[in-house]
Coordinates of C-alpha atoms (C1' of nucleotides) in Angstrom, one line a residue:
Chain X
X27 CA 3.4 -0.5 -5.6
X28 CA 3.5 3.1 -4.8
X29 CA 2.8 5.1 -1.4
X30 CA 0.6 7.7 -1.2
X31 CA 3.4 9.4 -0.7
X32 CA 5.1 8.4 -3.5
X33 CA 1.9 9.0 -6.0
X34 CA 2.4 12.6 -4.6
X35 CA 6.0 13.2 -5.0
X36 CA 5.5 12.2 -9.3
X37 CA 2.6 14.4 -9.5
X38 CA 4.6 16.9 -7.9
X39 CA 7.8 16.6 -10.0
X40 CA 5.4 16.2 -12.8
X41 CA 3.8 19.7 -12.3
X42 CA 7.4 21.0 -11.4
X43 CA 8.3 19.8 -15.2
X44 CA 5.5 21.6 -16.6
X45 CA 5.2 24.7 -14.6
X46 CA 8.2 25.8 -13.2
X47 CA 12.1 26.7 -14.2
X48 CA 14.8 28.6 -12.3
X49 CA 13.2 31.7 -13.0
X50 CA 9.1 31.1 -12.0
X51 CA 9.8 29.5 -8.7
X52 CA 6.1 27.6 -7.6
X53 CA 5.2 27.6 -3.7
X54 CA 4.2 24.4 -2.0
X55 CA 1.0 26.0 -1.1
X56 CA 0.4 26.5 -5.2
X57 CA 0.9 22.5 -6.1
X58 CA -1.0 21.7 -3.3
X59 CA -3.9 23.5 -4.2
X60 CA -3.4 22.4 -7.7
X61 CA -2.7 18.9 -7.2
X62 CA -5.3 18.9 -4.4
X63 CA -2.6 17.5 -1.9
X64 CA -2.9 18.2 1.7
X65 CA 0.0 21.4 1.7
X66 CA 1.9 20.4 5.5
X67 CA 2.3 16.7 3.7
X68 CA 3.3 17.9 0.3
X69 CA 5.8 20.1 1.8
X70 CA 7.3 17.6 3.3
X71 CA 7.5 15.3 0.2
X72 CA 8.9 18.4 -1.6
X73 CA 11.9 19.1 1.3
X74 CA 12.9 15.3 1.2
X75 CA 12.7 15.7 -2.7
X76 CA 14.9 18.7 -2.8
X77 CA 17.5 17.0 0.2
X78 CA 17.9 14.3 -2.3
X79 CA 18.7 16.6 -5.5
X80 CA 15.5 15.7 -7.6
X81 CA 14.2 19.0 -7.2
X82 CA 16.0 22.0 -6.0
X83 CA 14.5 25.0 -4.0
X84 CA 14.8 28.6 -2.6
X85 CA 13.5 30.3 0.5
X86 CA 12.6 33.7 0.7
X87 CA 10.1 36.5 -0.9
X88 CA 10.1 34.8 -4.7
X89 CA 11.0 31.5 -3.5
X90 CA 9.4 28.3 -4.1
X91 CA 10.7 24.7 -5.7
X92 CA 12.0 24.3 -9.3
X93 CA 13.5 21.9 -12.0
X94 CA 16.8 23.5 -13.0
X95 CA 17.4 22.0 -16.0
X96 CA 19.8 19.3 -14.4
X97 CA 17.1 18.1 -12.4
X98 CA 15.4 17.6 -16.0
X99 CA 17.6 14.9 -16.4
X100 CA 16.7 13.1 -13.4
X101 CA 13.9 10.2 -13.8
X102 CA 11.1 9.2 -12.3
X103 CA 12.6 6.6 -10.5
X104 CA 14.6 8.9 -8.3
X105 CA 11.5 10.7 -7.1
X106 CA 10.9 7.1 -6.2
X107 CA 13.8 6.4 -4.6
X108 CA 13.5 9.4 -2.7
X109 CA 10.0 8.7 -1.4
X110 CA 9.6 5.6 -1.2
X111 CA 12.5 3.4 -2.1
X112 CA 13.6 0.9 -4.0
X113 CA 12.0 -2.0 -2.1
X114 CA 8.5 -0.4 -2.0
X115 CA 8.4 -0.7 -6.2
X116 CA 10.8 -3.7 -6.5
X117 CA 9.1 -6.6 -3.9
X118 CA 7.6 -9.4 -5.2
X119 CA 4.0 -9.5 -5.8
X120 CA 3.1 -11.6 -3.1
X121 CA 5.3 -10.0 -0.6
X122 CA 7.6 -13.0 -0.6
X123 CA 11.7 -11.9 0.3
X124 CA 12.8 -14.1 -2.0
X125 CA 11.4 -13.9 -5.9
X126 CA 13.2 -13.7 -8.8
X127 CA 13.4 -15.7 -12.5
X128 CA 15.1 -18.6 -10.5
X129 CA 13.1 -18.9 -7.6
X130 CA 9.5 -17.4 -9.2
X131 CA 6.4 -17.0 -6.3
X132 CA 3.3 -18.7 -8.5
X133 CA 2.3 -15.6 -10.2
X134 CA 6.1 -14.5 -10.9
X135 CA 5.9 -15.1 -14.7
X136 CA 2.6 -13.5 -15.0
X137 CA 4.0 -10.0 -13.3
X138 CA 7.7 -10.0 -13.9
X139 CA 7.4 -9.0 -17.5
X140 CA 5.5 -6.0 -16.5
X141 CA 7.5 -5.0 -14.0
X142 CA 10.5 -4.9 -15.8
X143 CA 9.2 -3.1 -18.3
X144 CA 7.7 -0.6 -16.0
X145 CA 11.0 -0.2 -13.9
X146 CA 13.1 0.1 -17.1
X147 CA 10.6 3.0 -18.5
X148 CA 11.3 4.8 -14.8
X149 CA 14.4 4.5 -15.1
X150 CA 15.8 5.3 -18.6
X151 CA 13.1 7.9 -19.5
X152 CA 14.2 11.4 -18.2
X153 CA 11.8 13.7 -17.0
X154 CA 12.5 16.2 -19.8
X155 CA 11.7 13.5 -22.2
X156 CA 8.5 12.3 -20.4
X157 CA 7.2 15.9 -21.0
X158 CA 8.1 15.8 -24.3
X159 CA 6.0 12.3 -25.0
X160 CA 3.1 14.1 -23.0
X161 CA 3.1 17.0 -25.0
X162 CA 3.8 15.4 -28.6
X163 CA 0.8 12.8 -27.3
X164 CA -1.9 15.4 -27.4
X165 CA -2.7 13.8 -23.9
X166 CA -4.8 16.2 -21.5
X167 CA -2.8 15.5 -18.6
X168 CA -4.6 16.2 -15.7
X169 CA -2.7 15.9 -12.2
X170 CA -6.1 16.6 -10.2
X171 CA -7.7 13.5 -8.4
X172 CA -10.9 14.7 -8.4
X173 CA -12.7 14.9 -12.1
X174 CA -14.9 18.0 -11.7
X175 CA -12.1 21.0 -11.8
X176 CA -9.2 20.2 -13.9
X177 CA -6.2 22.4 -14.5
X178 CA -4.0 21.2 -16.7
Chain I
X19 CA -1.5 -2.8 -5.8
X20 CA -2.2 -5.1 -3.1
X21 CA -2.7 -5.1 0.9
X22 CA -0.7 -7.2 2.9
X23 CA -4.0 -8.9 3.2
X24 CA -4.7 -9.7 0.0
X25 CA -1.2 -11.0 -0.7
X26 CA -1.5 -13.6 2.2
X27 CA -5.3 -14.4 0.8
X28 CA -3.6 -15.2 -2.2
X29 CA -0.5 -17.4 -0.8
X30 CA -3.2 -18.9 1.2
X31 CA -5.6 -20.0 -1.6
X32 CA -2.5 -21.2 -4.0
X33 CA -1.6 -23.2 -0.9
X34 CA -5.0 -24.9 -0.5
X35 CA -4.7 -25.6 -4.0
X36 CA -1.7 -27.4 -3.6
X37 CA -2.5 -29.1 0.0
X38 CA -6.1 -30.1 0.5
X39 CA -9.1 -31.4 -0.7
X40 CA -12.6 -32.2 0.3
X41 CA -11.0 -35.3 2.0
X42 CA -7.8 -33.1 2.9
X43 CA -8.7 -30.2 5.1
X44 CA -6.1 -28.2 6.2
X45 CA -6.3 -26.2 10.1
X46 CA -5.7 -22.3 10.1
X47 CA -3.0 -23.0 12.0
X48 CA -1.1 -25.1 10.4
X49 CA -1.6 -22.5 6.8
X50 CA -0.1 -19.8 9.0
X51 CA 2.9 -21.8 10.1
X52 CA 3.8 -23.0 6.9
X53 CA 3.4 -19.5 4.9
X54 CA 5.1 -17.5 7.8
X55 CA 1.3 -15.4 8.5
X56 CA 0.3 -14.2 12.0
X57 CA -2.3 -17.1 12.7
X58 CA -5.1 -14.6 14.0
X59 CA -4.8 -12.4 10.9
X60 CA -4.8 -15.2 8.2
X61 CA -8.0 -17.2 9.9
X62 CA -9.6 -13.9 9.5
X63 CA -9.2 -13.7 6.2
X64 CA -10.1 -17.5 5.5
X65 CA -13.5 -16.9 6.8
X66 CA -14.0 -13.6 4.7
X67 CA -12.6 -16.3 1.6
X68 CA -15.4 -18.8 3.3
X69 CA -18.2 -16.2 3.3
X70 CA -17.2 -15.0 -0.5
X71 CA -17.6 -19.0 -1.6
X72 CA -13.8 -18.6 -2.8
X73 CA -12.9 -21.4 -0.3
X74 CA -14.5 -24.0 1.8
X75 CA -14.7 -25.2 5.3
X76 CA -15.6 -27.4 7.9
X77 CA -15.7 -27.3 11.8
X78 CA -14.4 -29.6 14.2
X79 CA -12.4 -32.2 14.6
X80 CA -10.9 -33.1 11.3
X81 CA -12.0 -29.9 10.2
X82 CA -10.4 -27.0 8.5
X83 CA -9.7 -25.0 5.2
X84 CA -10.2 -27.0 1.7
X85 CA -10.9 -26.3 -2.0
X86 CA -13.2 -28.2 -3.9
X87 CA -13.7 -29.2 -7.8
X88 CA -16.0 -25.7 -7.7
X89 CA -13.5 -23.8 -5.8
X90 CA -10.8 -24.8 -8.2
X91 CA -13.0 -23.2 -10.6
X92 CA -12.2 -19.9 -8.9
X93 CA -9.9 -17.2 -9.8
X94 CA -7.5 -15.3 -8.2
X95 CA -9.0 -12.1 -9.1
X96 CA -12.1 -13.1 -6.9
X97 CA -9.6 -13.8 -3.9
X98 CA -8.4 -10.4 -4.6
X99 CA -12.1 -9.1 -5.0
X100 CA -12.7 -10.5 -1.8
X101 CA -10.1 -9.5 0.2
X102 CA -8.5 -6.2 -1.1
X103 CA -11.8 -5.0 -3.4
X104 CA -11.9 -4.0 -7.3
X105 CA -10.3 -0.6 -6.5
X106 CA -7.3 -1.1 -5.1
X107 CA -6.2 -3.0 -8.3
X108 CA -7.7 -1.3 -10.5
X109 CA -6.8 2.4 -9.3
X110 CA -4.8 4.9 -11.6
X111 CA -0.8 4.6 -10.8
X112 CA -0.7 8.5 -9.8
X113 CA -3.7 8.2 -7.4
X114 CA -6.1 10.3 -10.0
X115 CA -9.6 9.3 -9.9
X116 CA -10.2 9.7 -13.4
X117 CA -7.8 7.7 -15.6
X118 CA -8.5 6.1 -18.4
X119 CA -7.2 6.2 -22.5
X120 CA -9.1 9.3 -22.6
X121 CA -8.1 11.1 -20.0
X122 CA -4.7 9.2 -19.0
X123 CA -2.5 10.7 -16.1
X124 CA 1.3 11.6 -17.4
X125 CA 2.3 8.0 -16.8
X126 CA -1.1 5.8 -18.1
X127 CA 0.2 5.0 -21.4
X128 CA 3.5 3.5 -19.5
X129 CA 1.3 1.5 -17.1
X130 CA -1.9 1.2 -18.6
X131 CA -0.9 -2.1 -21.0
X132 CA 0.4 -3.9 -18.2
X133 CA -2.4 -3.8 -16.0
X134 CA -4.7 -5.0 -18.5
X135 CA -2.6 -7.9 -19.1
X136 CA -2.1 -8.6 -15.4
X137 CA -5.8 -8.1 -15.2
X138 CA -6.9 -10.6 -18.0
X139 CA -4.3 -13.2 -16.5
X140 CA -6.3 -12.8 -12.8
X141 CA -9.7 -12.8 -14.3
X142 CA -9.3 -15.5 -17.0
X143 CA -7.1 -18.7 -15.6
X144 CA -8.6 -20.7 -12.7
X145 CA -7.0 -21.5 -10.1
X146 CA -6.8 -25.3 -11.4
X147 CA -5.1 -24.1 -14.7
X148 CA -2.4 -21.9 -12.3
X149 CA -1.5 -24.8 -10.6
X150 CA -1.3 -27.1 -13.3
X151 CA 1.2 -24.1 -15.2
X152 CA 3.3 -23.7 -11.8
X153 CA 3.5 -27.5 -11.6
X154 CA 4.4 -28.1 -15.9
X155 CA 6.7 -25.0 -15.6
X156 CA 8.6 -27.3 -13.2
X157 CA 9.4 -23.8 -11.3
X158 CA 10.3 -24.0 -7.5
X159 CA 7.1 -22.6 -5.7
X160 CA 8.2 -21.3 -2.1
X161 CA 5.3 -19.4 -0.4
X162 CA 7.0 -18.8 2.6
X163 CA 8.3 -15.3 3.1
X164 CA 12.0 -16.0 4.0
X165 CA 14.0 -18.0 2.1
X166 CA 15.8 -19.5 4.8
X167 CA 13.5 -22.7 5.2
X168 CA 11.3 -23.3 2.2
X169 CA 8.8 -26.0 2.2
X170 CA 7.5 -26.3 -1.1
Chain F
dT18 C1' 17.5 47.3 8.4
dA19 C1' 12.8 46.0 9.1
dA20 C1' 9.1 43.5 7.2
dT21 C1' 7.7 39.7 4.8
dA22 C1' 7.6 35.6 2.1
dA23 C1' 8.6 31.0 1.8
dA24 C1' 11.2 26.9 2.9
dA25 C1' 13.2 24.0 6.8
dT26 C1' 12.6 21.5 11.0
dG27 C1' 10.6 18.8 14.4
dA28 C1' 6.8 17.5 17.0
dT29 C1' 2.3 15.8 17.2
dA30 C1' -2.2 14.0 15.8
dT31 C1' -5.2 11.2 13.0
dT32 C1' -6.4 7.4 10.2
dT33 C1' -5.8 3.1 8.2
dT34 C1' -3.9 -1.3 8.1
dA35 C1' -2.2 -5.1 10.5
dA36 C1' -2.3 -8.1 14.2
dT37 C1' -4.0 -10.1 18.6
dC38 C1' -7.3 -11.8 22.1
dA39 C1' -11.2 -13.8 24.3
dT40 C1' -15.3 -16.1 23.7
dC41 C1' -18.8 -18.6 21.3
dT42 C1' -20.6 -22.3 18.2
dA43 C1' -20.6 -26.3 15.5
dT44 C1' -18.8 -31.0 14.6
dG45 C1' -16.9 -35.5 15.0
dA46 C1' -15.3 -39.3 17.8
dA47 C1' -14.8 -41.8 22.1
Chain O
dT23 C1' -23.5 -37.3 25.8
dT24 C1' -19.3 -35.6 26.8
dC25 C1' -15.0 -34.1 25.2
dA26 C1' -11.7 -32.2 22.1
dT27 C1' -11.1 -29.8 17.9
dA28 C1' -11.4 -26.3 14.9
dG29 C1' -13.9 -22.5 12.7
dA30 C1' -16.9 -18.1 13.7
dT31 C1' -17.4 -13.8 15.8
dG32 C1' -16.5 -9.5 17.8
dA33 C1' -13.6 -6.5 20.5
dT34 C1' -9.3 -4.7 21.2
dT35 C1' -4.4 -3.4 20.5
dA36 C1' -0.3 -2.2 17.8
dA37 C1' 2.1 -0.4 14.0
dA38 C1' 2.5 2.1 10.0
dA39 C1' 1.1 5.6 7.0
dT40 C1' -0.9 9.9 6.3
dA41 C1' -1.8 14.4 7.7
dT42 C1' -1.3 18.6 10.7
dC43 C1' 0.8 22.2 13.6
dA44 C1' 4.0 25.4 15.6
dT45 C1' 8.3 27.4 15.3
dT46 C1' 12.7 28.6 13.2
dT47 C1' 15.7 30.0 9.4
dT48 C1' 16.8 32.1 5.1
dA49 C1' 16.3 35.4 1.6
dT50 C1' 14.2 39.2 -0.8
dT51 C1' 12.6 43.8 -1.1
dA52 C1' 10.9 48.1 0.4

DNA sequence: TAATAAAATGATATTTTAATCATCTATGAA
DNA sequence: TTCATAGATGATTAAAATATCATTTTATTA
């Protein structure tokens, strides 16, 4: 469904949401350490993320990436896009070109409702929102992969 | 969600399903031209299916692939089992290695229904009861990958 | 304006997944 | 019992994804 990559690039934005604005710029070396993402890869992810307007960025002494709040506004699915494209989230289950309500693979009509439903959450739900539903949730959101030493 | 392997493993059984039987084998071969799979790669998989009792076969001449009435007891979740293992289905959307309803990442709650669902459908309907749905639902099953020449 | 911090860029390396190849073994039929 | 067929096995290669490295550019601040 997702890339590696990809996973990365929403924790990423994620942590942006949470711990970053225009004024408290966060290094790549910070949310790598954080998210426990190797920090070359990451900053790649991040500079692809920031070419293609989901996140913005400034070098220099105070620098670092940032959600301005137009980027707050931006969904989940355009981290996506950016990543890993459309196709990577969109194919059908079974990896078959051509799969849709009028020409269903054999598992179509067990996945499809999912998927829309998953896409259309991506897609409508802005980030600012999604922090908002996190927060109002009471949800310890951790954005660590490993258990032990959580942050969030 | 799933390998490229596990998505052929899964065309592959459906289509045994469909095409043989104990007095019906069907040749490596002839699977891979009809689905479109490199023929090397997909007789690899067969035999890992063969060794995991989630299809048969038989040698020699007149030999080849086959489900029987146990087979068709089967699900698709053990194919995937088989082929792509529990955790590559099963892992958290974001990659985190703890994820569940008490600890959900910032996205579980969106995914988290779904995948149950998806999961109950893999785990619960036999193979026979797939087939019989795809062939009541009256719904075109192509299992090749372009759409160019279908066959089903 | 010099020093430094941090992102940008591009190249390279590693690992995993996918795919191929050559050979061996078992089976059925002539 | 010999031959052809088809799966079994193991090694190897290729491609894609993931990860790392070295260098350059930009911006801040002392």
């Amino acid at each position: 469904m997702l890339t590696t990559a990809g996973k990365y690039a929403i924790r990423a934005v994620i942590y942006l949401a949470i711990h970053s604005s225009p004024q408290r710029k966060v290094g790549a070396k910070t949310i790598a350490d954080d998210l426990e993402i190797p920090q070359a890869f990451l900053a790649q992810l991040l500079r692809t993320l920031t070419v293609d307007k989901v996140i913005s960025s400034s070098k220099g002494p105070g620098g670092g990436f940032y959600l301005d709040e137009g980027d707050r506004k931006n969904t989940l699915w355009q981290a996506i896009l950016s990543i890993d494209g459309e196709h990577r989230f969109q194919e059908c289950f079974l990896g078959l070109s051509k799969c849709d309500d009028a020409h269903p693979c054999p598992v179509h009509h067990m996945v499809s409702p999912f998927k829309k439903e998953m896409l259309f959450n991506f897609q409508e739900r802005t980030i600012a929102q999604l922090i908002d539903e996190v927060k109002e949730n009471g949800t310890v959101v951790s954005l660590k992969m490993s258990p032990e030493k959580e942050v969030l």
